[in-house]
Amino acid sequence: MSRKTLLRTGPLVSGGVSPYGPLGLAGTGGLALPPGFTGRVVARSGEKVAGLTWHAAPDGGACFPDGGGWIYVSNSELPLLGGASALRFRADGSIADAYRILSGTDLNCAGGATPWHTWLSCELGHRGRVFECDPYGARAARPRLAMGRFKHEAAACDPERRVIYMTEDEPDGCFYRFRPSDWGDLTEGTLEVLCASGHWQAVPSPAALLKEARHQVEDARHFDGGDGCHYAGGVCYFTTKGDTGLWAYDAQSSTLDRLCEGVRAITAAPSGDLYVARERPEIDVIAPDRAVTPFLRLEGHDGAELTGLAFSPDGERLYFSARRGRTEGHTFEVSGPFRA
């Protein structure tokens, strides 16, 4: 999605006609979708899928290519038992395998995929860590402590500037970026915080042993509960749960705009469309011309939070989870004629 189209042509426009048509009646799993789209539940918390008991409290997720198929990774926001699991899909969409890629960590909320096909699983607990995980299950996950110790929510990689943006779930949380010493190796680097001046400044002590990272730089800009985060086309989009805002940070011009309210999670399709999960169990699509229209409504899941939005590598399937509390969770797949 171009910076010129989304950020510099005025506010978002709601109430238009969806590019996919009106939503139909709710079908499988309570999904109300446009014509030509179908949905299914691919995993349920506490139930077996391909021999694995699917985790509770499913949260952030991402997809990765896997030969002719693909893999969907999902975090678990459970205390002490969090971690992350993966579903491996064959080329025809059937599930070939399910397995854990991270165990024994705390409150794994959101995260982000890297260009080198690893999953950054972020801990939400006090002095939380970022774990770099192998979605293919071949290598053990490793903590990346240089990325800071704080209530990590989400991460988004910017391959153009070779930085990783991160959100912080505190009422006065900050917006960070991590600049690795070597792109593709997250063991060392510099943690920086966005300041009110619009500049970035290094956090003196990312380990935060004596003072929280968000309080170490006097000019740091604070946000009301950093939440979802996604980078696309030169822009890092992130949400703030305290005031349900959707923000857009233009990485080229170093400008920050607040786009709208009522958004919790976000991802982008290969077409450049943004897909945003609302406070209620609905997903809207934001087109490059700023039109905001309904894409999906989930019925029978009152009070559920929609999390883990991610497209398959070919852009033909959208995955997300609906979770209520710490135990109930359903992970969905929607397929259909998504715009190319």
Coordinates of C-alpha atoms in Angstrom, one line a residue:
M1 CA 0.0 0.0 0.0
S2 CA 1.5 3.3 -1.1
R3 CA 2.2 6.1 1.4
K4 CA 0.8 8.6 -1.0
T5 CA -2.6 6.8 -1.3
L6 CA -3.2 6.0 2.3
L7 CA -1.6 8.8 4.3
R8 CA -1.8 11.9 2.3
T9 CA -5.3 12.1 0.7
G10 CA -7.6 12.7 3.7
P11 CA -9.5 10.7 6.3
L12 CA -10.8 7.2 6.0
V13 CA -14.3 7.0 4.5
S14 CA -16.8 4.5 6.0
G15 CA -20.2 3.3 4.8
G16 CA -19.3 2.6 1.1
V17 CA -20.0 -0.5 -0.9
S18 CA -17.7 -3.4 -0.2
P19 CA -15.5 -4.6 -3.1
Y20 CA -16.8 -8.1 -2.3
G21 CA -20.5 -7.3 -1.9
P22 CA -22.8 -7.5 1.1
L23 CA -22.4 -10.0 3.9
G24 CA -24.6 -13.1 3.7
L25 CA -26.2 -15.1 6.4
A26 CA -24.0 -16.7 9.0
G27 CA -22.8 -20.2 8.1
T28 CA -20.1 -22.5 9.4
G29 CA -18.8 -21.5 12.8
G30 CA -21.0 -18.4 12.7
L31 CA -19.2 -16.7 9.9
A32 CA -21.1 -14.2 7.8
L33 CA -19.1 -13.6 4.6
P34 CA -19.5 -12.0 1.1
P35 CA -20.6 -14.0 -1.9
G36 CA -18.0 -16.6 -3.1
F37 CA -16.3 -16.8 0.3
T38 CA -16.3 -19.9 2.6
G39 CA -15.0 -20.4 6.1
R40 CA -14.1 -23.2 8.4
V41 CA -12.8 -23.8 11.9
V42 CA -9.3 -25.3 11.7
A43 CA -8.6 -25.7 15.4
R44 CA -10.4 -25.4 18.8
S45 CA -8.7 -24.8 22.1
G46 CA -8.5 -27.9 24.2
E47 CA -9.3 -30.2 21.2
K48 CA -7.0 -32.4 19.1
V49 CA -5.8 -31.2 15.7
A50 CA -3.4 -33.5 13.8
G51 CA -2.6 -35.2 17.2
L52 CA -1.8 -31.9 19.0
T53 CA -4.1 -30.4 21.7
W54 CA -4.6 -26.9 20.4
H55 CA -3.6 -24.2 22.9
A56 CA -5.9 -21.9 24.8
A57 CA -6.0 -18.1 24.5
P58 CA -4.9 -18.0 20.8
D59 CA -3.5 -14.6 19.9
G60 CA -1.0 -13.3 17.4
G61 CA -0.3 -15.3 14.2
A62 CA 1.5 -15.4 10.9
C63 CA 1.8 -17.6 7.8
F64 CA 5.0 -19.0 6.2
P65 CA 5.6 -20.8 2.9
D66 CA 6.2 -24.5 3.1
G67 CA 6.9 -26.0 -0.3
G68 CA 3.6 -26.3 -2.1
G69 CA 1.8 -25.7 1.2
W70 CA 2.1 -23.3 4.1
I71 CA 2.2 -23.0 7.9
Y72 CA 0.1 -20.9 10.2
V73 CA 1.7 -20.0 13.6
S74 CA -0.4 -18.9 16.6
N75 CA 0.7 -17.6 20.0
S76 CA -0.9 -18.6 23.3
E77 CA -1.6 -15.8 25.8
L78 CA -1.5 -18.0 28.9
P79 CA 0.6 -17.2 32.0
L80 CA 3.6 -19.5 32.4
L81 CA 2.3 -22.0 29.8
G82 CA 2.0 -19.7 26.8
G83 CA 4.3 -20.4 23.9
A84 CA 3.2 -20.9 20.3
S85 CA 2.0 -23.7 18.0
A86 CA 1.9 -24.3 14.3
L87 CA -0.5 -25.8 11.7
R88 CA 1.1 -27.2 8.6
F89 CA -1.2 -27.2 5.5
R90 CA -0.8 -29.2 2.3
A91 CA -1.2 -27.6 -1.1
D92 CA -4.9 -28.7 -1.2
G93 CA -5.6 -27.0 2.2
S94 CA -5.8 -30.1 4.3
I95 CA -3.9 -30.1 7.6
A96 CA -0.8 -32.3 7.5
D97 CA 0.7 -31.7 10.9
A98 CA 0.4 -29.6 14.1
Y99 CA 3.2 -29.1 16.6
R100 CA 4.6 -26.7 19.3
I101 CA 7.4 -24.3 18.3
L102 CA 7.7 -22.6 21.7
S103 CA 6.8 -23.8 25.3
G104 CA 7.2 -22.7 28.9
T105 CA 7.0 -18.9 28.3
D106 CA 4.7 -16.3 29.7
L107 CA 1.7 -14.6 28.1
N108 CA 2.8 -14.8 24.5
C109 CA 0.5 -12.2 23.0
A110 CA 1.3 -11.0 19.5
G111 CA 4.6 -11.0 17.5
G112 CA 5.6 -10.8 13.9
A113 CA 7.1 -12.7 11.0
T114 CA 10.7 -11.9 9.7
P115 CA 11.8 -11.8 6.1
W116 CA 14.0 -14.8 6.8
H117 CA 11.0 -16.9 7.8
T118 CA 11.1 -16.9 11.6
W119 CA 8.4 -16.0 14.1
L120 CA 9.0 -13.4 16.8
S121 CA 6.8 -14.4 19.7
C122 CA 6.4 -11.6 22.3
E123 CA 5.8 -12.0 26.0
L124 CA 3.3 -9.6 27.6
G125 CA 4.4 -10.1 31.2
H126 CA 6.5 -7.7 33.2
R127 CA 10.0 -7.5 31.7
G128 CA 8.7 -9.8 28.9
R129 CA 11.1 -11.1 26.2
V130 CA 11.0 -11.6 22.4
F131 CA 11.6 -15.2 21.3
E132 CA 12.7 -16.0 17.8
C133 CA 11.0 -19.2 16.8
D134 CA 11.4 -21.6 13.8
P135 CA 7.9 -22.1 12.3
Y136 CA 9.1 -25.3 10.6
G137 CA 9.9 -26.9 14.0
A138 CA 13.6 -27.8 13.2
R139 CA 15.4 -25.4 15.5
A140 CA 14.8 -24.5 19.2
A141 CA 13.4 -21.0 19.9
R142 CA 15.9 -18.4 21.3
P143 CA 15.3 -15.3 23.4
R144 CA 16.5 -12.1 21.8
L145 CA 17.3 -10.0 24.9
A146 CA 18.8 -7.1 23.0
M147 CA 15.3 -6.3 21.8
G148 CA 14.4 -5.1 25.3
R149 CA 12.6 -6.3 28.4
F150 CA 9.1 -4.8 28.7
K151 CA 5.5 -5.7 28.1
H152 CA 5.9 -6.7 24.5
E153 CA 2.9 -6.9 22.3
A154 CA 3.6 -7.0 18.6
A155 CA 6.6 -6.7 16.2
A156 CA 6.8 -5.7 12.5
C157 CA 9.9 -5.9 10.3
D158 CA 10.8 -3.1 7.9
P159 CA 13.3 -4.6 5.4
E160 CA 13.9 -1.3 3.7
R161 CA 15.3 0.4 6.8
R162 CA 16.4 -2.9 8.4
V163 CA 14.6 -2.3 11.7
I164 CA 11.9 -4.0 13.6
Y165 CA 9.1 -1.9 15.1
M166 CA 7.5 -3.0 18.5
T167 CA 4.6 -2.0 20.6
E168 CA 4.3 -2.0 24.4
D169 CA 1.1 -2.8 26.3
E170 CA 1.2 -0.2 29.1
P171 CA -1.1 2.8 29.7
D172 CA 1.9 4.9 28.9
G173 CA 3.6 2.5 26.6
C174 CA 6.1 3.5 23.9
F175 CA 6.6 2.7 20.2
Y176 CA 10.1 1.1 19.7
R177 CA 12.3 0.0 16.9
F178 CA 15.2 -2.4 17.1
R179 CA 18.1 -1.9 14.8
P180 CA 20.1 -5.2 14.5
S181 CA 23.9 -5.0 14.1
D182 CA 23.5 -7.4 11.2
W183 CA 20.2 -7.7 9.4
G184 CA 18.9 -11.3 9.9
D185 CA 20.8 -11.7 13.2
L186 CA 18.8 -10.4 16.3
T187 CA 21.3 -11.3 19.0
E188 CA 22.8 -7.7 19.0
G189 CA 21.7 -4.3 18.1
T190 CA 20.3 -1.0 19.3
L191 CA 16.8 -0.5 20.9
E192 CA 15.4 2.9 20.1
V193 CA 12.2 4.7 21.2
L194 CA 10.1 7.2 19.2
C195 CA 10.2 10.6 20.8
A196 CA 7.7 13.5 20.8
S197 CA 10.0 15.4 18.5
G198 CA 9.5 12.7 15.9
H199 CA 13.1 11.5 16.2
W200 CA 14.3 8.2 17.5
Q201 CA 16.6 7.9 20.5
A202 CA 18.5 5.0 21.9
V203 CA 17.2 3.4 25.1
P204 CA 20.2 3.5 27.5
S205 CA 19.5 0.1 29.2
P206 CA 17.2 -2.3 27.2
A207 CA 17.5 -4.9 30.0
A208 CA 15.6 -2.4 32.2
L209 CA 17.0 -3.7 35.5
L210 CA 16.7 -0.4 37.4
K211 CA 14.2 1.6 35.4
E212 CA 11.5 0.6 32.8
A213 CA 12.5 1.1 29.2
R214 CA 9.6 3.5 28.6
H215 CA 10.9 5.8 31.3
Q216 CA 14.5 6.0 30.3
V217 CA 14.2 8.7 27.6
E218 CA 12.7 12.0 28.8
D219 CA 11.3 12.9 25.4
A220 CA 9.8 9.5 24.6
R221 CA 6.3 9.6 23.2
H222 CA 3.7 7.6 25.1
F223 CA 0.6 5.7 23.8
D224 CA -2.4 4.2 25.6
G225 CA -1.6 0.5 25.5
G226 CA 0.3 -0.6 22.3
D227 CA -1.4 -3.5 20.6
G228 CA -1.3 -4.9 17.0
C229 CA 1.5 -3.9 14.6
H230 CA 2.0 -4.5 10.9
Y231 CA 4.4 -3.1 8.2
A232 CA 3.4 -2.7 4.6
G233 CA 4.6 -0.5 1.8
G234 CA 6.7 1.9 3.8
V235 CA 4.2 2.3 6.6
C236 CA 4.1 0.7 10.0
Y237 CA 0.5 0.4 11.2
F238 CA -0.2 -0.1 14.9
T239 CA -3.1 -0.1 17.3
T240 CA -3.6 1.1 20.8
K241 CA -6.1 -0.8 22.9
G242 CA -6.7 1.9 25.6
D243 CA -8.2 4.2 23.0
T244 CA -8.8 1.7 20.2
G245 CA -6.8 3.8 17.8
L246 CA -5.3 2.9 14.5
W247 CA -2.0 4.7 13.8
A248 CA 0.2 4.9 10.7
Y249 CA 3.9 5.7 11.0
D250 CA 5.4 6.8 7.6
A251 CA 8.9 5.4 7.8
Q252 CA 10.2 7.6 5.0
S253 CA 9.0 10.9 6.2
S254 CA 9.0 10.0 9.9
T255 CA 5.5 11.2 10.4
L256 CA 2.7 9.7 12.5
D257 CA -1.0 9.9 11.8
R258 CA -4.0 8.6 13.7
L259 CA -6.3 7.1 11.1
C260 CA -9.4 5.9 13.1
E261 CA -10.8 4.4 16.2
G262 CA -12.3 1.0 17.1
V263 CA -9.5 -1.3 15.8
R264 CA -7.7 -4.0 17.7
A265 CA -5.7 -6.2 15.2
I266 CA -4.5 -5.6 11.7
T267 CA -2.9 -7.3 8.7
A268 CA -2.4 -6.5 5.0
A269 CA -3.2 -8.5 1.9
P270 CA -0.9 -8.8 -1.1
S271 CA -3.3 -6.5 -2.9
G272 CA -2.5 -3.6 -0.5
D273 CA -5.8 -3.8 1.3
L274 CA -5.7 -3.6 5.1
Y275 CA -7.9 -6.0 7.1
V276 CA -8.7 -4.7 10.6
A277 CA -10.4 -6.5 13.5
R278 CA -12.9 -4.3 15.4
E279 CA -13.7 -4.3 19.1
R280 CA -16.8 -6.4 18.2
P281 CA -16.3 -9.7 16.4
E282 CA -16.1 -8.1 12.9
I283 CA -13.4 -7.6 10.3
D284 CA -13.4 -4.6 7.9
V285 CA -11.3 -4.0 4.8
I286 CA -9.6 -0.7 4.2
A287 CA -8.9 -0.2 0.5
P288 CA -6.0 1.9 -0.8
D289 CA -8.5 4.7 -1.6
R290 CA -9.3 4.8 2.1
A291 CA -12.8 3.3 1.8
V292 CA -13.7 1.2 4.9
T293 CA -16.3 -1.5 4.3
P294 CA -17.4 -4.7 6.1
F295 CA -15.7 -8.0 5.2
L296 CA -16.7 -10.5 7.9
R297 CA -19.0 -10.8 10.9
L298 CA -18.8 -13.6 13.5
E299 CA -22.1 -14.5 15.1
G300 CA -22.6 -16.6 18.2
H301 CA -19.3 -15.4 19.7
D302 CA -20.4 -12.4 21.7
G303 CA -17.6 -10.8 23.6
A304 CA -14.9 -12.6 21.6
E305 CA -11.7 -10.8 20.6
L306 CA -10.4 -11.4 17.1
T307 CA -6.7 -12.0 17.0
G308 CA -3.9 -13.4 14.8
L309 CA -5.0 -12.1 11.4
A310 CA -2.7 -13.4 8.7
F311 CA -2.9 -14.2 5.0
S312 CA -1.5 -17.4 3.4
P313 CA 1.6 -16.7 1.2
D314 CA -0.6 -16.8 -2.0
G315 CA -3.1 -14.3 -0.5
E316 CA -6.0 -16.7 -1.0
R317 CA -6.8 -17.6 2.6
L318 CA -7.2 -15.4 5.7
Y319 CA -6.6 -16.9 9.2
F320 CA -7.6 -15.5 12.6
S321 CA -8.7 -16.7 16.0
A322 CA -11.7 -15.7 18.2
R323 CA -11.0 -16.0 21.9
R324 CA -13.0 -15.4 25.0
G325 CA -11.1 -15.5 28.3
R326 CA -8.3 -17.9 29.0
T327 CA -9.9 -21.1 27.8
E328 CA -12.2 -20.7 24.8
G329 CA -10.7 -20.2 21.4
H330 CA -11.5 -21.0 17.8
T331 CA -9.0 -20.6 14.9
F332 CA -10.7 -19.9 11.5
E333 CA -9.8 -20.0 7.9
V334 CA -11.6 -17.9 5.2
S335 CA -11.0 -18.6 1.6
G336 CA -12.4 -17.0 -1.6
P337 CA -11.8 -14.5 -4.3
F338 CA -9.6 -12.0 -2.5
R339 CA -8.4 -9.2 -4.7
A340 CA -5.0 -9.7 -6.3

